[in-house]
GROMACS .gro file of C-alpha atoms in nm:
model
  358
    1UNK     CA    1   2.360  -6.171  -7.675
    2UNK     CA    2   2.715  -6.037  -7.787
    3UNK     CA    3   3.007  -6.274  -7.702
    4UNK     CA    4   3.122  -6.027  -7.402
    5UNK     CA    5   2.755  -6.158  -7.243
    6UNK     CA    6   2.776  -6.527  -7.347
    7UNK     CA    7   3.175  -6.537  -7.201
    8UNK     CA    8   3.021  -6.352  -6.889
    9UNK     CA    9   2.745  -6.614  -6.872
   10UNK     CA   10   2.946  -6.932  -6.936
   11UNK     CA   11   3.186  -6.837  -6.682
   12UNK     CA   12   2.897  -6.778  -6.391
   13UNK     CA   13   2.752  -7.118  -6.486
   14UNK     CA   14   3.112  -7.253  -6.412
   15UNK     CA   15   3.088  -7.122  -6.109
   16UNK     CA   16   3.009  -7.372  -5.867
   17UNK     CA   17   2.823  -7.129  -5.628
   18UNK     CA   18   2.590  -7.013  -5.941
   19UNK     CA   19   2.419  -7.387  -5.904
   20UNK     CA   20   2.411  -7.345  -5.557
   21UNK     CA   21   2.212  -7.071  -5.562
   22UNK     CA   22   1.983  -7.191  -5.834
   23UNK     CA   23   1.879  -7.496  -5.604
   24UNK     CA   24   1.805  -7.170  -5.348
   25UNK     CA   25   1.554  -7.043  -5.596
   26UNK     CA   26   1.440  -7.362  -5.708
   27UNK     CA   27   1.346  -7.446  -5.345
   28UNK     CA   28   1.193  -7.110  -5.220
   29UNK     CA   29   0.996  -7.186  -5.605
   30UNK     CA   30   0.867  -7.458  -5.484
   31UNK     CA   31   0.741  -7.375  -5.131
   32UNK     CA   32   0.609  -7.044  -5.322
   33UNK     CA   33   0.356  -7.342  -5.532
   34UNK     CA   34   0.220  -7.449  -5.197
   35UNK     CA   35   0.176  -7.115  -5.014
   36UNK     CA   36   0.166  -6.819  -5.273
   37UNK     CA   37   0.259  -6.608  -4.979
   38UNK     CA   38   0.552  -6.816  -4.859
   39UNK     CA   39   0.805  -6.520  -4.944
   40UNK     CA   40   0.628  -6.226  -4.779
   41UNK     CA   41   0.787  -6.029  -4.559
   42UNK     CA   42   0.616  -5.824  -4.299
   43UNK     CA   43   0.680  -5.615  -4.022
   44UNK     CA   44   0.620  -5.695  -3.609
   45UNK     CA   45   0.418  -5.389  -3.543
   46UNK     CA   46   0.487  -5.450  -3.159
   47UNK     CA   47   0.850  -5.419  -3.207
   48UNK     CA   48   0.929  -5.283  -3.580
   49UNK     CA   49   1.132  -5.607  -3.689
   50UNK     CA   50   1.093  -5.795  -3.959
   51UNK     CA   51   0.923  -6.156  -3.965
   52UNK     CA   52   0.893  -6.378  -4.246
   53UNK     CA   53   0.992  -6.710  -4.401
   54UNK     CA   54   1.335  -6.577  -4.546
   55UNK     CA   55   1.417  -6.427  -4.207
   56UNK     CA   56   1.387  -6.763  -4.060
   57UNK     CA   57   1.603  -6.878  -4.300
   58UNK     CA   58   1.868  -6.628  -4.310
   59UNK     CA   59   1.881  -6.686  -3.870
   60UNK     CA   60   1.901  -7.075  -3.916
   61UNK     CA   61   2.171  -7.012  -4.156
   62UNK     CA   62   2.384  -6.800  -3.941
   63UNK     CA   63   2.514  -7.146  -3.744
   64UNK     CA   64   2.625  -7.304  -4.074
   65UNK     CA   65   2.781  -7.057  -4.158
   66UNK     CA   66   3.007  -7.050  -3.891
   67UNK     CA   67   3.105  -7.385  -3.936
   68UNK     CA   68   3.113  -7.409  -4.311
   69UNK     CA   69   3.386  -7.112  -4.324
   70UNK     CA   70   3.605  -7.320  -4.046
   71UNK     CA   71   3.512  -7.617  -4.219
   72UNK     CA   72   3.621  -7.443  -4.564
   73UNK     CA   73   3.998  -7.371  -4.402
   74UNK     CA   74   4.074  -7.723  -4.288
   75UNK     CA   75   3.936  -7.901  -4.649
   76UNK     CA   76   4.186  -7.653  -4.816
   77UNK     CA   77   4.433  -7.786  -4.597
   78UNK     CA   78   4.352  -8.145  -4.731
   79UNK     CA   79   4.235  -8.209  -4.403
   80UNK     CA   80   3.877  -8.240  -4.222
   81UNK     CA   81   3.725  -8.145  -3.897
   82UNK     CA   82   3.463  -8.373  -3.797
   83UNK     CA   83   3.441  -8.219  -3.439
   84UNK     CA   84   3.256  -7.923  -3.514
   85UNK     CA   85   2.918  -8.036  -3.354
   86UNK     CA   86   3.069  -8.142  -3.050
   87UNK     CA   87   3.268  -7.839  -3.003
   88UNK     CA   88   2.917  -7.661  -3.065
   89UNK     CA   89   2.783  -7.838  -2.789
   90UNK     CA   90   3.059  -7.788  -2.559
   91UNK     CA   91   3.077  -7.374  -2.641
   92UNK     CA   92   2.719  -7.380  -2.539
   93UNK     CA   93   2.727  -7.587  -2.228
   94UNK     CA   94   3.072  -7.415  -2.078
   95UNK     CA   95   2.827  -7.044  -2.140
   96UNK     CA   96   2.513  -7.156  -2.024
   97UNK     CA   97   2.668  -7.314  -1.723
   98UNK     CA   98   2.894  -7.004  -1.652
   99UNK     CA   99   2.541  -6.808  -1.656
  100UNK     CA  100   2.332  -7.025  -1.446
  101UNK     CA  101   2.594  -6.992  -1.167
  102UNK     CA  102   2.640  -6.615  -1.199
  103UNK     CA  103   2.248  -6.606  -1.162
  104UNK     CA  104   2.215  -6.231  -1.315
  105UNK     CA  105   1.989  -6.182  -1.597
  106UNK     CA  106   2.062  -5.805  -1.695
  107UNK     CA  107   2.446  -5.854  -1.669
  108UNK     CA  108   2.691  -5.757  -2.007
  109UNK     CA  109   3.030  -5.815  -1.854
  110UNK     CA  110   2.864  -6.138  -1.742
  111UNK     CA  111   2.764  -6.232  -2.097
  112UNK     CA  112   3.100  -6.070  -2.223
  113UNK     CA  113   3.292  -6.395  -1.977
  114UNK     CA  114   3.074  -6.661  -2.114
  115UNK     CA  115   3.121  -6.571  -2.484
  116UNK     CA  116   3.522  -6.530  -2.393
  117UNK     CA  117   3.527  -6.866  -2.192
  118UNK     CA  118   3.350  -7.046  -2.453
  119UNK     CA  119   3.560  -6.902  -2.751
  120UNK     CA  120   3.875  -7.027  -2.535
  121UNK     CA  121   3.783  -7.371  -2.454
  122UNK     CA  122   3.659  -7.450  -2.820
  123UNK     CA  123   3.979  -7.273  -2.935
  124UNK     CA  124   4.232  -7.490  -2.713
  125UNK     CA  125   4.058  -7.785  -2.850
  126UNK     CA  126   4.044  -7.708  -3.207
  127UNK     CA  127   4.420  -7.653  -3.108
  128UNK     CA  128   4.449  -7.994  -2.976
  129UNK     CA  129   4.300  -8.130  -3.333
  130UNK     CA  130   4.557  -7.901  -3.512
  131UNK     CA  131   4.863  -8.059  -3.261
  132UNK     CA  132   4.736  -8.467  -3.337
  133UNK     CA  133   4.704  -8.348  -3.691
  134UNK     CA  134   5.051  -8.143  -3.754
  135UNK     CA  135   5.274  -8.243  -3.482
  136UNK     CA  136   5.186  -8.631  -3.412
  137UNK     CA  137   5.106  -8.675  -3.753
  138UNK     CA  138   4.702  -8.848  -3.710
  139UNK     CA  139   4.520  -8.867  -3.981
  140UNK     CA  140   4.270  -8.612  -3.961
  141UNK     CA  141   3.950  -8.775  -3.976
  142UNK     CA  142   4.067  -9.005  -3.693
  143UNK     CA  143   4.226  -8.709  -3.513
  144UNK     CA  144   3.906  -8.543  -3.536
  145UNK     CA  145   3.668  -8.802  -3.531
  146UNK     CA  146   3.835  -8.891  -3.129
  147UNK     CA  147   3.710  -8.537  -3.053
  148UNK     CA  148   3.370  -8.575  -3.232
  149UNK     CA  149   3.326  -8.903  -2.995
  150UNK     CA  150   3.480  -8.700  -2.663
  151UNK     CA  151   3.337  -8.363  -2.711
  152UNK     CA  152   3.003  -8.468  -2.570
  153UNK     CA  153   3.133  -8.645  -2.281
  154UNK     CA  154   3.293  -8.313  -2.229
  155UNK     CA  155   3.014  -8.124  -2.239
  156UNK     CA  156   2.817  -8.330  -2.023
  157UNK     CA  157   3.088  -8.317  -1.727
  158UNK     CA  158   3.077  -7.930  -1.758
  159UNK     CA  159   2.725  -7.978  -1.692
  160UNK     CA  160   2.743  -8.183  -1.507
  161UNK     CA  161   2.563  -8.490  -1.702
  162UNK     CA  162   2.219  -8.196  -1.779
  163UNK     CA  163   2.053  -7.998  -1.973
  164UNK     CA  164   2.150  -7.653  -1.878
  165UNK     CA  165   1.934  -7.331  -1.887
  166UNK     CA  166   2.030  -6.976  -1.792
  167UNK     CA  167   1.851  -6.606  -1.808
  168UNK     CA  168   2.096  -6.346  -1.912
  169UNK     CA  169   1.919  -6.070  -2.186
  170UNK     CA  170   2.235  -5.907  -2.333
  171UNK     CA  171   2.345  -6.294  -2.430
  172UNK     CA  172   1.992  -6.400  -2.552
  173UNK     CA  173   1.999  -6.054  -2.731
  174UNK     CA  174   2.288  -6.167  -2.944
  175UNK     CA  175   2.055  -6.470  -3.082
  176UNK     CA  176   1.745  -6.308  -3.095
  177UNK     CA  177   1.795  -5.907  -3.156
  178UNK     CA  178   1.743  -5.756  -3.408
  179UNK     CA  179   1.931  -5.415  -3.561
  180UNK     CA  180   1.726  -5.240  -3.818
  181UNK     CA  181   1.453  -5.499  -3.793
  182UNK     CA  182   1.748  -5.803  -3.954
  183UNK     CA  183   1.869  -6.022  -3.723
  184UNK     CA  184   2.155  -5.959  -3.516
  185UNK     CA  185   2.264  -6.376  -3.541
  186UNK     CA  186   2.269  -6.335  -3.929
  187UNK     CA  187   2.453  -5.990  -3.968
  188UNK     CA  188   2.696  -6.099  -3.713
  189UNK     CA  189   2.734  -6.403  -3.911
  190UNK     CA  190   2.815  -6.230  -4.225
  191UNK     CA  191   2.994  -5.959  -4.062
  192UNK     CA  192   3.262  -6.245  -3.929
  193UNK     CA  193   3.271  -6.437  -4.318
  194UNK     CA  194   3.395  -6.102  -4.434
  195UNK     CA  195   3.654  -6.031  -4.198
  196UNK     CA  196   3.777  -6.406  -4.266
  197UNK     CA  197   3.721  -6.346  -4.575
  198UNK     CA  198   3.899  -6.013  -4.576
  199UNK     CA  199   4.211  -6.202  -4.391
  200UNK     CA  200   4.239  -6.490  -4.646
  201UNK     CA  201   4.239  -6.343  -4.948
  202UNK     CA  202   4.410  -5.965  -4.880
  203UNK     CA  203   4.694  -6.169  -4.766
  204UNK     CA  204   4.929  -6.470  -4.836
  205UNK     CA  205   4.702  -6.722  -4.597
  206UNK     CA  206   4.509  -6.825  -4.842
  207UNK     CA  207   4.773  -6.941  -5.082
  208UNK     CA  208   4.959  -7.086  -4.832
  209UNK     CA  209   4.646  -7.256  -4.713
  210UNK     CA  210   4.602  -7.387  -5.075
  211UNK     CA  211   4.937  -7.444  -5.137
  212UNK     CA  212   4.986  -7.684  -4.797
  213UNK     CA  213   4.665  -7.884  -4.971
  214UNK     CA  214   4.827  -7.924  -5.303
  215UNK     CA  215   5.136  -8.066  -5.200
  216UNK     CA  216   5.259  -8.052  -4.817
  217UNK     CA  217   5.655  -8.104  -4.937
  218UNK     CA  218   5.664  -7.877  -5.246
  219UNK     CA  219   5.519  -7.618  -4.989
  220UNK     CA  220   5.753  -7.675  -4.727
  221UNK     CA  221   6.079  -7.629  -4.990
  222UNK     CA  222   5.888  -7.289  -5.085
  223UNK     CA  223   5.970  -7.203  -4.748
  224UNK     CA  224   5.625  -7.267  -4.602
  225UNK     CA  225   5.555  -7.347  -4.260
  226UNK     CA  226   5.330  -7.608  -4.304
  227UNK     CA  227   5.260  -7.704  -3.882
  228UNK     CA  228   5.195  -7.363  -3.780
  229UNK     CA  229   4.900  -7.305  -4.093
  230UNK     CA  230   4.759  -7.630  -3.952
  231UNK     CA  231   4.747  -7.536  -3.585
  232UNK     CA  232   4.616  -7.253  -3.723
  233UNK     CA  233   4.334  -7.381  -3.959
  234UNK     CA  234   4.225  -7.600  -3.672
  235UNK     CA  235   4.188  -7.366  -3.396
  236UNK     CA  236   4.020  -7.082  -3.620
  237UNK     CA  237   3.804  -7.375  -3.675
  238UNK     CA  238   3.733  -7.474  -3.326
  239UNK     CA  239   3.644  -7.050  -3.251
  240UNK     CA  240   3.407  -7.055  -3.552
  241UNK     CA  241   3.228  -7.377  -3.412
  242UNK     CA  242   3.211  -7.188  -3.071
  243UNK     CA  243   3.019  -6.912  -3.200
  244UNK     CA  244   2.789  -7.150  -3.399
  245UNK     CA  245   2.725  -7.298  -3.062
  246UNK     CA  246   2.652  -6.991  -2.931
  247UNK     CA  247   2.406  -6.886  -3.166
  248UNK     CA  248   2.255  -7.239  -3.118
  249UNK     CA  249   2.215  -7.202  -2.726
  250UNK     CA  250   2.135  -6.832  -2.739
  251UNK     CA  251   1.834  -6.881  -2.906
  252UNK     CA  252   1.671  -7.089  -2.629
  253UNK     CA  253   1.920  -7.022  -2.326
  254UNK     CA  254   1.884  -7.430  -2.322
  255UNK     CA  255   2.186  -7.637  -2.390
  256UNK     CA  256   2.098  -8.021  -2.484
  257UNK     CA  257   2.408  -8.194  -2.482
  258UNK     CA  258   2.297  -8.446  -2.742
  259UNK     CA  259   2.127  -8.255  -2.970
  260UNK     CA  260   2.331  -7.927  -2.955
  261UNK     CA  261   2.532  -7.920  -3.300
  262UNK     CA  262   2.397  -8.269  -3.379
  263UNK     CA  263   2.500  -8.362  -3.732
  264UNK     CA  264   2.600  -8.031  -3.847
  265UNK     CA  265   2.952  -8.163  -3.924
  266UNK     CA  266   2.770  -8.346  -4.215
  267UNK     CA  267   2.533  -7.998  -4.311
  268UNK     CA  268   2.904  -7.798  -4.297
  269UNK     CA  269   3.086  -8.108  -4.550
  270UNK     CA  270   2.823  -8.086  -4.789
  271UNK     CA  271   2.787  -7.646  -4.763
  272UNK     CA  272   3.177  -7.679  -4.845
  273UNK     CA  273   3.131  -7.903  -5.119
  274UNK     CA  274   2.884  -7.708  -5.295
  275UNK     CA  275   3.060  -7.401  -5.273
  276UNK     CA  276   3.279  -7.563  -5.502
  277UNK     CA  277   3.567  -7.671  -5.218
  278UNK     CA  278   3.760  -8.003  -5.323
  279UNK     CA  279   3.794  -8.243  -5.061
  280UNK     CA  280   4.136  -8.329  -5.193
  281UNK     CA  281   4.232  -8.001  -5.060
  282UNK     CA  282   4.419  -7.692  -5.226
  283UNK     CA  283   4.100  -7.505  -5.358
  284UNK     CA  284   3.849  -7.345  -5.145
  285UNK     CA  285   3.565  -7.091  -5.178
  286UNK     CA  286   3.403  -6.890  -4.871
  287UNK     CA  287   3.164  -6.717  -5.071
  288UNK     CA  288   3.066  -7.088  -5.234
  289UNK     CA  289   3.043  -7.232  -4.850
  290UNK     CA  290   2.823  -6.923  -4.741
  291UNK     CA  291   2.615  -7.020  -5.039
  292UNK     CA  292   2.620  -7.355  -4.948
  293UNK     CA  293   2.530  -7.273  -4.568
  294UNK     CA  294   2.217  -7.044  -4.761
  295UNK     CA  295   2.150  -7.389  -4.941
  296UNK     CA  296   2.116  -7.621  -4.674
  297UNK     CA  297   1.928  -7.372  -4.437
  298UNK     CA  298   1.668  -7.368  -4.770
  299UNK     CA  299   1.634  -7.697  -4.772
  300UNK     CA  300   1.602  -7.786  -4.384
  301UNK     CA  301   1.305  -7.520  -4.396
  302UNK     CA  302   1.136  -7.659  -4.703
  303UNK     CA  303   1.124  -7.979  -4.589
  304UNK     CA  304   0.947  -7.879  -4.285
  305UNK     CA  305   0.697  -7.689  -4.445
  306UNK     CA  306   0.649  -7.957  -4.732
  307UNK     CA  307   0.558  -8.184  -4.392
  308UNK     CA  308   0.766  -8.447  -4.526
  309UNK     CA  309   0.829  -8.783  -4.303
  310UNK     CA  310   1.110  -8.742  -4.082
  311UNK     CA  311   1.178  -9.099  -4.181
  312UNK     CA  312   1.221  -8.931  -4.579
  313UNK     CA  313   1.361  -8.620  -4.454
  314UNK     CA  314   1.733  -8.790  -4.513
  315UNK     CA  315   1.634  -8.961  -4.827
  316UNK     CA  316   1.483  -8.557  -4.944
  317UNK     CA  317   1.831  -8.440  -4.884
  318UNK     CA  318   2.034  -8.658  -5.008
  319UNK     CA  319   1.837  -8.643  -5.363
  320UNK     CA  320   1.852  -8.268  -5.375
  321UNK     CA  321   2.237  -8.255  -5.291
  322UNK     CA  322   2.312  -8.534  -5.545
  323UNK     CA  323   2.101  -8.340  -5.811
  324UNK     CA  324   2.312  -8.044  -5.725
  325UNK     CA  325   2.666  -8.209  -5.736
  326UNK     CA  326   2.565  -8.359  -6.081
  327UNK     CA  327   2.445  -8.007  -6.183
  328UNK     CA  328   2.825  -7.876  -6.084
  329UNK     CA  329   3.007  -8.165  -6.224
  330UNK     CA  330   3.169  -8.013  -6.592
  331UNK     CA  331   3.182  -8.357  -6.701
  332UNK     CA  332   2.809  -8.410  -6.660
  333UNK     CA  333   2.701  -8.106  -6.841
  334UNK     CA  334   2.949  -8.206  -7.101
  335UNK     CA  335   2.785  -8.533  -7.135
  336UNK     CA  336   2.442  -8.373  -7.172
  337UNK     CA  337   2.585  -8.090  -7.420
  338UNK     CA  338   2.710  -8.354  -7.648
  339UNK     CA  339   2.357  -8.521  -7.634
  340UNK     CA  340   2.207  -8.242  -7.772
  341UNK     CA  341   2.479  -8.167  -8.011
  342UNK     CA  342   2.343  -8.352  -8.353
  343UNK     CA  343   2.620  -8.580  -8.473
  344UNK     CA  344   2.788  -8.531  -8.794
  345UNK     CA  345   2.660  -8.716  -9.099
  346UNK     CA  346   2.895  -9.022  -9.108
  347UNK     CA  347   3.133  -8.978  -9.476
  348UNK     CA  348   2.989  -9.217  -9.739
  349UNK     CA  349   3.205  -9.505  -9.817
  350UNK     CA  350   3.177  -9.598 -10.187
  351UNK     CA  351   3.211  -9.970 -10.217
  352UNK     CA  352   3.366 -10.058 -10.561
  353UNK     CA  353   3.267 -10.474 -10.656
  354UNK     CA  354   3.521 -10.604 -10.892
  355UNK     CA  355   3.363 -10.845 -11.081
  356UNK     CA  356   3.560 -11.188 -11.127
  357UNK     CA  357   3.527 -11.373 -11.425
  358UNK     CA  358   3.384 -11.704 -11.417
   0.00000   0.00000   0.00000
């Protein structure tokens, strides 16, 4: 290997997403010991799609996704959005509500309103985090976490306190089709990280973004605008977590209030972490946090099909994710590089004895 190749290699393994996606492999590894044909990949001869483990993975993904990219934007910030899930649940209840009343199964412009109205609602209150957070000045976990604890009750008074269920086939479609025989939730998923993507980085956003999460003042005497980035982060934020929800409901056409977008605040924090995002804010990845989103999809399928306890399922988890943040840490593998690093003879110290006469 010429030192072009090791330079090239050292800088992948720096790379926060590169251990990311070696817990991926590690994981589908291990599920591959149990079943040897865990990674096939076949196709539905009834319909022509594809069906597999991976493609289960890739659709549960598609929701983390969503939320991890939001989720990405606000850490930058040197903020957090812990609201996500409840906004989830309240995208989902405000569409399948809106269906259930409408009461036509075959109708697009009907589907077309519920994905609008939902995408408004969990906008406007994404935009109420970003106004407690950059014009009243909350902190914004507590900002957030008052929206976390009233987003349910929300969703339940749109529903009116049930679990809601509607039949509308262009909605479910966008859940559960399939284009090519991939899943429409997943390329739709990666179709919108690439136009946010596309946004952040071809333009000054993203340095603003970073630059707001370095240092608010230094920003604002650059001539930032630091309120209107936050509004911003927040509502884009709020949208993405609608369109999780979406994908969540669509797949059943069943919203449960309490379990829609339960604890995936928690799944998006840790997808942003190991991308590689600081939580101190000013450095953010969104190709690390859709590896991350990957990651944690992985890992919520293997430990189903490992059959672990539900009661272990947390403890699982948290191993895996603390094995991976050690993996990432420079000052771990630093630690373990000087371990194998022999140490240097010690220089011999000649001791001259005077002798003293008697």
């Amino acid at each position: 290997m010429n030192a072009s190749q090791t330079s090239w290699w050292r800088d992948l393994v720096h790379k926060p997403f590169f251990w990311g996606i070696v817990a991926i492999v590690a994981l589908l590894a291990l599920n591959v010991i149990k079943d040897p044909g865990y990674l096939a990949i076949s196709i539905n001869p009834a319909n022509g799609n594809l069906v597999g483990n991976l493609i289960d993975i890739l659709r549960y993904a598609a929701p983390i996704m969503m939320i991890a990219i939001g989720m990405s934007l606000v850490i930058a910030t040197g903020g957090i959005d812990l609201s996500v899930g409840s906004l989830m649940a309240v995208a989902g209840a405000t569409s399948m509500q809106f269906l259930s009343e409408t009461g036509d199964p075959s109708s697009v412009g009907s589907a077309l309103t519920a994905v609008g109205l939902s995408l408004a609602i969990a906008g406007a209150l994404g935009a109420v985090n970003g106004v407690l957070v950059a014009y009243v000045g909350l902190q914004p976990f507590i900002a957030t976490l008052v929206l976390m604890l009233a987003g349910r009750g929300i969703a339940k008074v749109i529903t009116g306190g049930q679990n809601t269920s509607a039949s509308n086939d262009p909605f479910r479609w966008i859940a559960n089709g399939y284009v090519l025989g991939i899943p429409v939730i997943f390329l739709l998923a990666v179709a919108i990280v690439l136009v946010v993507a596309w946004v952040v980085r071809r333009s000054a956003l993203g340095l603003m973004i970073e630059a707001i999460g370095i240092n608010p003042r230094a920003s604002r005497m650059a001539g930032i605008r630091p309120k209107g980035l936050l509004l911003t982060a927040y509502i884009l934020s709020g949208v993405l977590a609608g369109i999780a929800g979406l994908m969540s409901v669509g797949s059943v056409m069943t919203v449960d209030i309490s379990r829609t977008g339960n604890q995936l605040e928690l799944d998006a924090i840790l997808a942003v972490v190991i991308g590689g995002a600081s939580l101190a804010g000013g450095k953010f990845s969104l190709a690390g946090a859709f590896v991350g989103a990957l990651m944690i999809a992985t890992l919520d399928k293997t430990v189903l099909f490992l059959g672990i306890s539900s009661s272990a399922t947390p403890a699982f988890k948290a191993i895996v994710i603390v094995v991976l943040c050690l993996l990432q840490s420079s000052r771990v593998r630093g630690w373990f590089r000087r371990r194998r690093t022999p140490a240097a003879p010690a220089p011999r110290v000649e001791i001259v004895k005077e002798e003293v006469a008697a």
